[in-house]
mmCIF file of C-alpha atoms in Angstrom:
data_model
loop_
_atom_site.group_PDB
_atom_site.id
_atom_site.type_symbol
_atom_site.label_atom_id
_atom_site.label_comp_id
_atom_site.label_asym_id
_atom_site.label_seq_id
_atom_site.Cartn_x
_atom_site.Cartn_y
_atom_site.Cartn_z
ATOM 1 C CA THR A 1 185.082 -58.657 186.903
ATOM 2 C CA PRO A 2 186.316 -61.729 184.573
ATOM 3 C CA THR A 3 185.643 -64.804 185.923
ATOM 4 C CA THR A 4 188.433 -66.479 187.660
ATOM 5 C CA ASP A 5 189.263 -70.414 188.788
ATOM 6 C CA PRO A 6 189.936 -70.450 192.248
ATOM 7 C CA ASP A 7 194.058 -71.148 191.271
ATOM 8 C CA ASP A 8 193.659 -66.972 189.911
ATOM 9 C CA ARG A 9 194.270 -68.610 186.309
ATOM 10 C CA PRO A 10 191.787 -66.908 184.090
ATOM 11 C CA ARG A 11 189.282 -68.524 181.776
ATOM 12 C CA ARG A 12 188.622 -67.101 178.235
ATOM 13 C CA PRO A 13 186.209 -64.621 177.994
ATOM 14 C CA THR A 14 186.712 -62.071 175.236
ATOM 15 C CA PRO A 15 188.573 -59.122 175.908
ATOM 16 C CA THR A 16 187.291 -55.542 175.123
ATOM 17 C CA GLN A 17 188.063 -53.522 172.025
ATOM 18 C CA PRO A 18 189.815 -50.094 172.874
ATOM 19 C CA HIS A 19 187.971 -47.626 173.921
ATOM 20 C CA THR A 20 188.598 -44.217 175.006
ATOM 21 C CA GLU A 21 187.775 -43.071 178.606
ATOM 22 C CA GLY A 22 188.369 -39.896 180.179
ATOM 23 C CA GLY A 23 191.196 -39.007 177.881
ATOM 24 C CA ARG A 24 192.736 -42.181 178.080
ATOM 25 C CA THR A 25 192.406 -45.652 175.656
ATOM 26 C CA HIS A 26 191.695 -48.771 177.916
ATOM 27 C CA VAL A 27 191.266 -52.367 176.741
ATOM 28 C CA THR A 28 190.173 -55.316 178.940
ATOM 29 C CA ASP A 29 192.143 -58.820 179.032
ATOM 30 C CA PRO A 30 191.249 -61.509 181.655
ATOM 31 C CA THR A 31 193.245 -63.546 179.072
ATOM 32 C CA LEU A 32 196.634 -62.230 178.869
ATOM 33 C CA PRO A 33 199.020 -64.390 181.064
ATOM 34 C CA ASN A 34 200.231 -62.237 183.919
ATOM 35 C CA ALA A 35 203.665 -63.345 183.602
ATOM 36 C CA CYS A 36 203.731 -62.142 179.705
ATOM 37 C CA HIS A 37 201.930 -58.350 180.913
ATOM 38 C CA GLU A 38 204.644 -57.898 183.399
ATOM 39 C CA LEU A 39 207.260 -58.224 180.528
ATOM 40 C CA LEU A 40 204.965 -55.719 178.370
ATOM 41 C CA THR A 41 204.628 -53.430 181.307
ATOM 42 C CA HIS A 42 208.471 -53.335 182.614
ATOM 43 C CA ARG A 43 209.219 -52.606 179.162
ATOM 44 C CA THR A 44 206.869 -49.963 178.617
ATOM 45 C CA ASN A 45 207.300 -48.040 181.953
ATOM 46 C CA GLU A 46 211.233 -48.186 181.077
ATOM 47 C CA ARG A 47 211.225 -47.249 177.304
ATOM 48 C CA PHE A 48 208.135 -45.052 176.335
ATOM 49 C CA SER A 49 208.431 -42.077 179.114
ATOM 50 C CA SER A 50 210.007 -39.505 176.694
ATOM 51 C CA THR A 51 207.439 -40.150 173.640
ATOM 52 C CA SER A 52 204.392 -40.195 175.500
ATOM 53 C CA SER A 53 201.340 -38.204 173.868
ATOM 54 C CA LYS A 54 198.844 -40.474 175.153
ATOM 55 C CA ARG A 55 197.904 -42.800 178.078
ATOM 56 C CA CYS A 56 196.797 -46.194 177.930
ATOM 57 C CA THR A 57 195.746 -48.304 180.055
ATOM 58 C CA ILE A 58 195.476 -52.484 180.152
ATOM 59 C CA LEU A 59 193.406 -54.412 182.719
ATOM 60 C CA THR A 60 194.410 -57.925 183.441
ATOM 61 C CA PRO A 61 193.243 -60.391 186.189
ATOM 62 C CA PRO A 62 193.197 -59.913 188.187
ATOM 63 C CA LEU A 63 191.874 -56.218 187.282
ATOM 64 C CA ARG A 64 195.349 -54.716 188.112
ATOM 65 C CA CYS A 65 195.530 -51.408 186.567
ATOM 66 C CA PHE A 66 198.793 -50.518 184.186
ATOM 67 C CA SER A 67 199.658 -47.894 182.774
ATOM 68 C CA PHE A 68 202.028 -46.956 179.377
ATOM 69 C CA SER A 69 202.655 -44.044 176.909
ATOM 70 C CA GLY A 70 203.547 -44.121 172.959
ATOM 71 C CA ARG A 71 202.776 -42.013 170.030
ATOM 72 C CA GLY A 72 200.518 -44.955 168.858
ATOM 73 C CA ALA A 73 198.310 -45.743 172.121
ATOM 74 C CA ALA A 74 195.325 -45.188 170.848
ATOM 75 C CA ALA A 75 195.465 -47.477 168.377
ATOM 76 C CA VAL A 76 195.989 -50.708 170.158
ATOM 77 C CA THR A 77 195.036 -53.421 168.707
ATOM 78 C CA VAL A 78 194.122 -56.955 169.648
ATOM 79 C CA ALA A 79 195.276 -59.866 168.099
ATOM 80 C CA CYS A 80 195.421 -63.710 168.778
ATOM 81 C CA VAL A 81 199.541 -64.798 168.928
ATOM 82 C CA ALA A 82 200.285 -67.755 171.392
ATOM 83 C CA VAL A 83 198.847 -66.779 174.001
ATOM 84 C CA GLY A 84 195.955 -65.495 172.864
ATOM 85 C CA ILE A 85 196.506 -61.566 172.776
ATOM 86 C CA ASP A 86 198.752 -59.343 171.724
ATOM 87 C CA LEU A 87 199.236 -55.449 172.151
ATOM 88 C CA THR A 88 200.469 -53.092 170.149
ATOM 89 C CA THR A 89 201.200 -49.456 168.957
ATOM 90 C CA GLU A 90 201.621 -48.282 165.720
ATOM 91 C CA ALA A 91 205.135 -46.311 166.662
ATOM 92 C CA GLY A 92 204.954 -46.871 170.760
ATOM 93 C CA MET A 93 205.987 -50.607 170.368
ATOM 94 C CA ALA A 94 208.362 -49.579 167.376
ATOM 95 C CA CYS A 95 210.232 -47.491 170.325
ATOM 96 C CA ASP A 96 210.970 -50.260 172.249
ATOM 97 C CA ARG A 97 212.257 -52.051 168.996
ATOM 98 C CA GLY A 98 214.567 -48.849 168.310
ATOM 99 C CA GLN A 99 212.617 -46.819 166.130
ATOM 100 C CA GLY A 100 212.854 -43.583 165.038
ATOM 101 C CA THR A 101 209.654 -41.465 164.808
ATOM 102 C CA ALA A 102 209.066 -38.538 163.432
ATOM 103 C CA SER A 103 205.121 -36.364 163.689
ATOM 104 C CA GLY A 104 203.123 -38.325 161.916
ATOM 105 C CA GLY A 105 204.182 -41.692 162.569
ATOM 106 C CA THR A 106 207.275 -44.267 162.397
ATOM 107 C CA LEU A 107 210.160 -42.946 160.324
ATOM 108 C CA TYR A 108 212.290 -46.108 160.481
ATOM 109 C CA SER A 109 212.964 -48.714 162.905
ATOM 110 C CA LEU A 110 216.638 -50.153 163.845
ATOM 111 C CA SER A 111 218.112 -53.506 165.279
ATOM 112 C CA PRO A 112 221.572 -54.257 166.563
ATOM 113 C CA ILE A 113 224.528 -54.878 164.825
ATOM 114 C CA HIS A 114 226.853 -55.684 168.232
ATOM 115 C CA PRO A 115 226.046 -54.361 171.175
ATOM 116 C CA SER A 116 228.744 -51.725 171.203
ATOM 117 C CA PHE A 117 227.953 -50.431 167.894
ATOM 118 C CA GLY A 118 226.183 -50.163 164.054
ATOM 119 C CA ALA A 119 222.583 -50.919 163.651
ATOM 120 C CA TYR A 120 220.633 -52.359 159.986
ATOM 121 C CA VAL A 121 217.319 -49.616 159.397
ATOM 122 C CA ALA A 122 214.110 -50.745 157.446
ATOM 123 C CA GLY A 123 211.401 -48.766 156.585
ATOM 124 C CA LEU A 124 213.537 -45.835 154.402
ATOM 125 C CA ASN A 125 213.852 -46.213 150.607
ATOM 126 C CA PHE A 126 216.760 -43.627 149.919
ATOM 127 C CA ALA A 127 214.623 -43.666 146.569
ATOM 128 C CA ASP A 128 211.475 -42.303 147.320
ATOM 129 C CA ALA A 129 212.657 -40.413 150.865
ATOM 130 C CA LYS A 130 212.205 -36.546 151.209
ATOM 131 C CA LEU A 131 215.263 -35.187 152.944
ATOM 132 C CA GLY A 132 213.258 -32.769 154.896
ATOM 133 C CA LYS A 133 214.987 -31.708 158.085
ATOM 134 C CA GLU A 134 213.248 -34.100 160.453
ATOM 135 C CA ILE A 135 214.685 -37.060 158.980
ATOM 136 C CA VAL A 136 218.143 -35.455 158.633
ATOM 137 C CA THR A 137 219.186 -34.799 162.420
ATOM 138 C CA ARG A 138 217.179 -37.784 162.906
ATOM 139 C CA LEU A 139 219.695 -39.964 160.782
ATOM 140 C CA GLU A 140 222.398 -37.315 162.243
ATOM 141 C CA GLU A 141 221.990 -38.540 166.009
ATOM 142 C CA ASP A 142 221.239 -42.058 165.121
ATOM 143 C CA LEU A 143 225.130 -41.803 163.632
ATOM 144 C CA ALA A 144 226.503 -40.169 166.173
ATOM 145 C CA LYS A 145 224.969 -43.086 168.525
ATOM 146 C CA HIS A 146 225.775 -46.364 166.227
ATOM 147 C CA ARG A 147 228.457 -45.352 164.303
ATOM 148 C CA LEU A 148 227.466 -47.452 161.349
ATOM 149 C CA LEU A 149 224.004 -47.093 159.789
ATOM 150 C CA VAL A 150 223.375 -49.922 157.442
ATOM 151 C CA PHE A 151 220.013 -49.798 154.859
ATOM 152 C CA ARG A 152 219.466 -52.852 152.771
ATOM 153 C CA GLY A 153 217.682 -52.879 149.774
ATOM 154 C CA GLN A 154 218.095 -49.718 148.179
ATOM 155 C CA GLY A 155 218.709 -51.325 144.810
ATOM 156 C CA ARG A 156 220.668 -48.863 142.407
ATOM 157 C CA LEU A 157 220.179 -45.981 143.500
ATOM 158 C CA SER A 158 222.120 -42.812 141.376
ATOM 159 C CA ALA A 159 224.508 -41.018 141.523
ATOM 160 C CA GLU A 160 222.727 -37.622 142.346
ATOM 161 C CA ILE A 161 220.054 -39.199 144.646
ATOM 162 C CA GLN A 162 224.066 -40.419 146.560
ATOM 163 C CA LEU A 163 224.920 -37.117 146.401
ATOM 164 C CA ALA A 164 222.200 -35.835 147.646
ATOM 165 C CA LEU A 165 222.614 -37.817 150.855
ATOM 166 C CA SER A 166 225.727 -37.100 151.545
ATOM 167 C CA LYS A 167 225.551 -33.684 151.305
ATOM 168 C CA CYS A 168 223.043 -33.986 154.158
ATOM 169 C CA PHE A 169 226.030 -34.407 156.504
ATOM 170 C CA GLY A 170 228.330 -31.211 154.774
ATOM 171 C CA VAL A 171 230.072 -30.843 151.930
ATOM 172 C CA VAL A 172 231.137 -33.531 149.574
ATOM 173 C CA GLU A 173 235.171 -33.904 149.162
ATOM 174 C CA SER A 174 236.142 -35.865 146.045
ATOM 175 C CA THR A 175 240.285 -36.852 146.316
ATOM 176 C CA PHE A 176 240.059 -40.033 144.358
ATOM 177 C CA TYR A 177 240.867 -40.986 140.578
ATOM 178 C CA ARG A 178 236.850 -40.942 138.568
ATOM 179 C CA HIS A 179 236.879 -44.092 137.372
ATOM 180 C CA PRO A 180 235.430 -43.937 132.965
ATOM 181 C CA LYS A 181 232.650 -45.748 134.597
ATOM 182 C CA SER A 182 232.268 -44.036 137.501
ATOM 183 C CA PRO A 183 228.600 -41.615 137.242
ATOM 184 C CA HIS A 184 229.739 -38.609 138.623
ATOM 185 C CA SER A 185 233.286 -37.057 139.467
ATOM 186 C CA ASP A 186 232.492 -37.327 143.476
ATOM 187 C CA ILE A 187 231.643 -40.740 143.360
ATOM 188 C CA PHE A 188 234.350 -43.221 143.662
ATOM 189 C CA ARG A 189 233.970 -46.344 141.899
ATOM 190 C CA VAL A 190 235.497 -49.269 143.463
ATOM 191 C CA SER A 191 235.423 -52.564 142.305
ATOM 192 C CA ASN A 192 237.305 -56.609 141.570
ATOM 193 C CA ASP A 193 237.693 -55.532 138.524
ATOM 194 C CA PRO A 194 239.887 -52.363 137.138
ATOM 195 C CA MET A 195 237.935 -52.645 134.214
ATOM 196 C CA GLU A 196 234.091 -51.722 136.410
ATOM 197 C CA GLY A 197 236.538 -49.910 138.976
ATOM 198 C CA CYS A 198 239.122 -48.627 140.824
ATOM 199 C CA THR A 199 240.747 -52.028 142.902
ATOM 200 C CA LYS A 200 243.078 -52.819 145.728
ATOM 201 C CA VAL A 201 241.058 -50.061 147.581
ATOM 202 C CA GLY A 202 240.959 -50.415 151.383
ATOM 203 C CA ARG A 203 243.075 -53.491 151.653
ATOM 204 C CA ALA A 204 246.501 -51.785 152.535
ATOM 205 C CA GLY A 205 245.279 -51.992 156.491
ATOM 206 C CA TRP A 206 243.525 -50.681 158.625
ATOM 207 C CA HIS A 207 242.683 -47.000 158.991
ATOM 208 C CA ILE A 208 240.314 -43.817 158.843
ATOM 209 C CA ASP A 209 239.519 -42.472 155.494
ATOM 210 C CA GLY A 210 241.556 -39.033 154.687
ATOM 211 C CA THR A 211 244.493 -39.271 157.407
ATOM 212 C CA PHE A 212 246.772 -38.006 154.396
ATOM 213 C CA LEU A 213 244.570 -34.764 154.965
ATOM 214 C CA GLN A 214 244.406 -31.939 157.552
ATOM 215 C CA ASN A 215 241.190 -33.082 158.186
ATOM 216 C CA PRO A 216 240.556 -36.469 157.484
ATOM 217 C CA PHE A 217 236.595 -37.415 156.113
ATOM 218 C CA ARG A 218 233.726 -37.141 158.663
ATOM 219 C CA VAL A 219 231.749 -39.576 157.002
ATOM 220 C CA GLN A 220 231.691 -41.896 154.313
ATOM 221 C CA ILE A 221 228.971 -43.181 152.511
ATOM 222 C CA MET A 222 228.897 -46.597 150.758
ATOM 223 C CA HIS A 223 226.300 -48.098 148.255
ATOM 224 C CA PHE A 224 226.816 -51.365 146.675
ATOM 225 C CA TRP A 225 225.983 -51.810 143.244
ATOM 226 C CA SER A 226 227.266 -55.344 143.293
ATOM 227 C CA VAL A 227 228.801 -57.680 145.028
ATOM 228 C CA ASN A 228 231.238 -60.692 145.547
ATOM 229 C CA THR A 229 230.052 -63.615 147.316
ATOM 230 C CA GLU A 230 233.098 -63.108 149.602
ATOM 231 C CA GLY A 231 233.304 -58.850 149.750
ATOM 232 C CA SER A 232 233.136 -57.739 153.459
ATOM 233 C CA THR A 233 234.285 -54.976 154.950
ATOM 234 C CA TYR A 234 235.702 -55.014 158.742
ATOM 235 C CA PHE A 235 234.563 -52.649 161.378
ATOM 236 C CA SER A 236 236.090 -51.473 164.715
ATOM 237 C CA PRO A 237 235.087 -48.986 167.313
ATOM 238 C CA LEU A 238 237.561 -47.040 168.386
ATOM 239 C CA ASN A 239 236.479 -45.267 171.844
ATOM 240 C CA GLU A 240 236.090 -48.510 172.966
ATOM 241 C CA ILE A 241 239.823 -48.734 172.253
ATOM 242 C CA ILE A 242 240.853 -46.765 173.835
ATOM 243 C CA GLU A 243 239.080 -47.352 176.984
ATOM 244 C CA THR A 244 240.581 -50.833 177.029
ATOM 245 C CA LEU A 245 243.920 -49.188 177.592
ATOM 246 C CA ASP A 246 245.771 -49.041 181.468
ATOM 247 C CA GLU A 247 246.331 -45.547 182.726
ATOM 248 C CA GLU A 248 249.976 -45.546 181.731
ATOM 249 C CA GLU A 249 249.538 -46.895 178.336
ATOM 250 C CA ARG A 250 246.667 -44.782 177.701
ATOM 251 C CA LYS A 251 249.108 -41.587 178.603
ATOM 252 C CA GLU A 252 251.192 -42.723 176.281
ATOM 253 C CA TRP A 253 248.888 -42.860 173.588
ATOM 254 C CA GLU A 254 247.986 -39.447 174.348
ATOM 255 C CA ASN A 255 251.204 -37.949 174.234
ATOM 256 C CA LEU A 256 251.733 -39.947 170.259
ATOM 257 C CA PHE A 257 251.225 -38.656 166.908
ATOM 258 C CA PHE A 258 250.502 -40.487 163.957
ATOM 259 C CA VAL A 259 253.117 -39.828 161.291
ATOM 260 C CA GLY A 260 251.962 -40.851 157.774
ATOM 261 C CA ASP A 261 253.375 -39.839 154.201
ATOM 262 C CA SER A 262 252.103 -36.539 153.896
ATOM 263 C CA SER A 263 250.907 -35.686 157.235
ATOM 264 C CA ILE A 264 250.633 -35.796 160.871
ATOM 265 C CA HIS A 265 247.903 -36.350 163.398
ATOM 266 C CA PRO A 266 247.523 -36.815 166.734
ATOM 267 C CA LEU A 267 246.802 -40.233 167.693
ATOM 268 C CA VAL A 268 244.449 -39.585 170.205
ATOM 269 C CA TYR A 269 241.571 -37.018 169.812
ATOM 270 C CA PRO A 270 238.139 -35.963 171.011
ATOM 271 C CA HIS A 271 235.546 -36.868 168.225
ATOM 272 C CA PRO A 272 234.434 -33.751 166.466
ATOM 273 C CA THR A 273 230.675 -34.626 167.898
ATOM 274 C CA THR A 274 230.390 -36.894 170.369
ATOM 275 C CA GLN A 275 233.727 -35.333 172.267
ATOM 276 C CA LYS A 276 234.549 -38.958 173.309
ATOM 277 C CA PRO A 277 238.354 -39.922 172.825
ATOM 278 C CA THR A 278 238.709 -42.053 169.317
ATOM 279 C CA LEU A 279 241.815 -42.216 166.912
ATOM 280 C CA CYS A 280 243.679 -40.997 163.752
ATOM 281 C CA PHE A 281 245.651 -43.394 162.133
ATOM 282 C CA HIS A 282 246.241 -45.769 158.738
ATOM 283 C CA LEU A 283 248.565 -48.746 159.093
ATOM 284 C CA GLY A 284 249.138 -49.574 155.705
ATOM 285 C CA ASP A 285 252.814 -49.569 154.817
ATOM 286 C CA SER A 286 252.014 -47.192 152.247
ATOM 287 C CA PHE A 287 250.367 -45.143 154.168
ATOM 288 C CA PHE A 288 252.635 -45.314 157.523
ATOM 289 C CA ARG A 289 255.538 -44.100 158.545
ATOM 290 C CA CYS A 290 255.882 -43.655 162.603
ATOM 291 C CA PHE A 291 254.902 -42.251 165.621
ATOM 292 C CA ALA A 292 256.348 -39.344 167.072
ATOM 293 C CA ARG A 293 256.240 -38.077 170.560
ATOM 294 C CA GLY A 294 255.541 -34.649 171.684
ATOM 295 C CA CYS A 295 254.815 -33.035 168.268
ATOM 296 C CA ASP A 296 255.480 -29.251 168.089
ATOM 297 C CA LYS A 297 253.889 -28.577 164.741
ATOM 298 C CA LEU A 298 254.556 -24.452 165.237
ATOM 299 C CA ASN A 299 258.497 -25.055 165.948
ATOM 300 C CA GLN A 300 258.572 -27.814 163.795
ATOM 301 C CA LYS A 301 260.288 -30.328 166.277
ATOM 302 C CA ALA A 302 258.824 -33.983 167.932
ATOM 303 C CA GLU A 303 261.016 -36.998 169.169
ATOM 304 C CA VAL A 304 260.099 -39.347 166.062
ATOM 305 C CA LEU A 305 260.442 -43.195 167.264
ATOM 306 C CA ASP A 306 262.744 -45.788 166.154
ATOM 307 C CA LYS A 307 260.954 -48.943 163.892
ATOM 308 C CA GLN A 308 261.347 -50.715 166.893
ATOM 309 C CA GLU A 309 259.036 -48.778 168.787
ATOM 310 C CA SER A 310 256.629 -47.596 166.432
ATOM 311 C CA ASP A 311 256.237 -50.903 164.992
ATOM 312 C CA ALA A 312 255.749 -52.325 168.951
ATOM 313 C CA ILE A 313 252.998 -49.671 169.001
ATOM 314 C CA ARG A 314 251.523 -50.479 165.502
ATOM 315 C CA SER A 315 251.133 -54.093 166.453
ATOM 316 C CA ARG A 316 249.419 -52.812 169.643
ATOM 317 C CA LEU A 317 247.122 -50.836 167.740
ATOM 318 C CA LEU A 318 246.604 -53.508 165.127
ATOM 319 C CA GLY A 319 245.850 -56.497 168.012
ATOM 320 C CA LEU A 320 242.886 -53.904 169.560
ATOM 321 C CA LEU A 321 241.811 -53.193 166.197
ATOM 322 C CA GLU A 322 241.220 -57.175 165.601
ATOM 323 C CA ASP A 323 239.817 -58.123 169.032
ATOM 324 C CA GLU A 324 236.707 -61.026 167.968
ATOM 325 C CA LYS A 325 235.724 -59.285 171.311
ATOM 326 C CA ARG A 326 234.952 -55.789 168.644
ATOM 327 C CA LYS A 327 235.040 -56.290 165.488
ATOM 328 C CA VAL A 328 232.556 -56.570 163.477
ATOM 329 C CA GLU A 329 232.204 -57.974 159.555
ATOM 330 C CA ILE A 330 229.570 -56.323 157.299
ATOM 331 C CA LYS A 331 228.713 -58.950 154.506
ATOM 332 C CA TRP A 332 227.117 -57.117 152.099
ATOM 333 C CA LYS A 333 224.130 -57.393 149.868
ATOM 334 C CA GLU A 334 223.326 -56.028 146.488
ATOM 335 C CA GLY A 335 221.504 -52.905 146.844
ATOM 336 C CA ASP A 336 223.254 -52.186 150.505
ATOM 337 C CA LEU A 337 223.885 -48.598 151.888
ATOM 338 C CA ALA A 338 226.000 -47.554 154.244
ATOM 339 C CA ILE A 339 226.452 -44.372 156.346
ATOM 340 C CA VAL A 340 229.435 -44.690 158.234
ATOM 341 C CA ASP A 341 231.036 -42.395 160.797
ATOM 342 C CA ASN A 342 234.686 -42.060 159.584
ATOM 343 C CA LEU A 343 236.034 -40.073 163.106
ATOM 344 C CA ALA A 344 234.578 -43.164 165.232
ATOM 345 C CA LEU A 345 235.407 -46.604 163.359
ATOM 346 C CA GLY A 346 238.678 -48.423 161.879
ATOM 347 C CA HIS A 347 237.825 -50.355 158.627
ATOM 348 C CA PHE A 348 239.481 -52.735 156.660
ATOM 349 C CA ALA A 349 238.264 -54.047 153.343
ATOM 350 C CA SER A 350 238.841 -58.009 153.195
ATOM 351 C CA VAL A 351 240.957 -60.219 150.972
ATOM 352 C CA GLY A 352 238.024 -61.242 149.131
ATOM 353 C CA THR A 353 237.172 -57.794 148.090
ATOM 354 C CA GLN A 354 239.554 -58.595 145.266
ATOM 355 C CA SER A 355 238.562 -61.644 144.566
ATOM 356 C CA PRO A 356 238.511 -62.557 140.873
ATOM 357 C CA ARG A 357 235.079 -62.044 139.245
ATOM 358 C CA GLU A 358 235.049 -64.760 137.574
ATOM 359 C CA LYS A 359 235.620 -66.298 140.896
ATOM 360 C CA SER A 360 233.130 -64.664 142.936
ATOM 361 C CA GLY A 361 231.471 -62.300 140.978
ATOM 362 C CA LEU A 362 231.278 -58.819 140.447
ATOM 363 C CA ARG A 363 232.234 -56.451 143.222
ATOM 364 C CA ILE A 364 230.930 -52.379 142.085
ATOM 365 C CA LEU A 365 231.065 -49.885 145.470
ATOM 366 C CA HIS A 366 229.764 -46.055 144.702
ATOM 367 C CA ARG A 367 231.417 -44.541 147.734
ATOM 368 C CA THR A 368 231.051 -40.609 148.977
ATOM 369 C CA THR A 369 233.084 -38.925 151.575
ATOM 370 C CA ILE A 370 232.430 -35.756 153.266
ATOM 371 C CA SER A 371 234.783 -33.103 154.610
ATOM 372 C CA GLY A 372 236.226 -33.414 157.718
ATOM 373 C CA THR A 373 235.232 -29.289 159.944
ATOM 374 C CA ALA A 374 238.152 -29.592 161.980
ATOM 375 C CA SER A 375 241.717 -31.333 162.295
ATOM 376 C CA PRO A 376 242.550 -33.555 164.523
ATOM 377 C CA LEU A 377 244.980 -31.166 165.988
ATOM 378 C CA ALA A 378 242.876 -28.510 166.692
ATOM 379 C CA LEU A 379 240.166 -30.841 168.380
ATOM 380 C CA LYS A 380 243.091 -32.007 170.919
ATOM 381 C CA LEU A 381 244.460 -28.588 171.550
ATOM 382 C CA SER A 382 240.981 -26.491 172.207
ATOM 383 C CA ALA A 383 240.027 -29.896 174.144
ATOM 384 C CA GLN A 384 243.264 -29.223 176.508
ATOM 385 C CA SER A 385 242.779 -25.653 176.833
ATOM 386 C CA ARG A 386 238.972 -26.086 178.123
ATOM 387 C CA LYS A 387 240.423 -28.477 180.531
ATOM 388 C CA HIS A 388 243.233 -25.829 181.937
ATOM 389 C CA GLN A 389 241.368 -23.081 181.547
ATOM 390 C CA LYS A 390 240.411 -22.246 185.384
ATOM 391 C CA PRO A 391 236.609 -21.338 186.212
ATOM 392 C CA SER A 392 236.035 -17.384 186.945
ATOM 393 C CA ASN A 393 236.092 -16.380 190.485
ATOM 394 C CA ARG A 394 232.495 -15.515 191.490
ATOM 395 C CA SER A 395 231.759 -13.070 194.882
#
């Protein structure tokens, strides 16, 4: 029994080393302050239940017994940090930081970019990683959840490595001009120097990629071989924009169609993976024609909105995309690789992406795009069909 002062503050005898008894790992720590302990137990009790493989009991003064679970519970270590002890697990506490786990240990760690979306990913280097089923499944899950995954420090990945990663998410679809310096026909090379890559890309206006296609791109992968000092990209979450609309405005948007230079898509439709409402649009002058209401593609009929009404909706959408509470600016670093859910986020290249090389340095982006699996219209009609289906009568 640890010795305590009359005011219940512990003296500082040495904590016991972790030991196993009855299939559970134990450590008795008479030095850990109660407040610190309570913080740990609240976090672990909430977060670790779904990843339990072993149990760990911590005994703290005045000998209360607490338990938490985690894959690394048997690897509890005792280290002197500030309060004199820090209890960690190799993967258990990592789960509380958002780390993905695979059988055998930690796969990678996540830290949030914005409270609503986006995550920086650490611990995974694609130059060395074996893209097996387990890691691909985890990446798909985290992309669906966070919509933007940014991997720092990837160096200059070869076209073969980037394409191998891209093919994990579907069929690579290249519809753009191949610059002479592009390492592969499926790599779209972008730059602020016309001798190094295609220029002015992404600068027309807020958009998702591939609105000119029947099935807009599902995913895009951006890899920065070189960055200039002003070349950032803005992202904004689309489902949150829809959720901010009042009932009347949302009903109006649900009936609108985006009319581009060579395509017509419903403005609002369900995301193919999450089924959450999302948006299909391009606000750039060279891509945007107008909005229409109640399009009937079968009979080729629609109520085309006049310029004034279309411009009003366009300005409204632009304002929501630019809202500082949602918009995120990613300031790229050399070697960054980003996996983007193209159907869930709008994006826009900053003016600095085209800052002269002599002023801000050379920007080289290698981009791959993954084919969409269904058209926004088909997804919308399918959702409407399910909604209007009457449940079968059961006796």
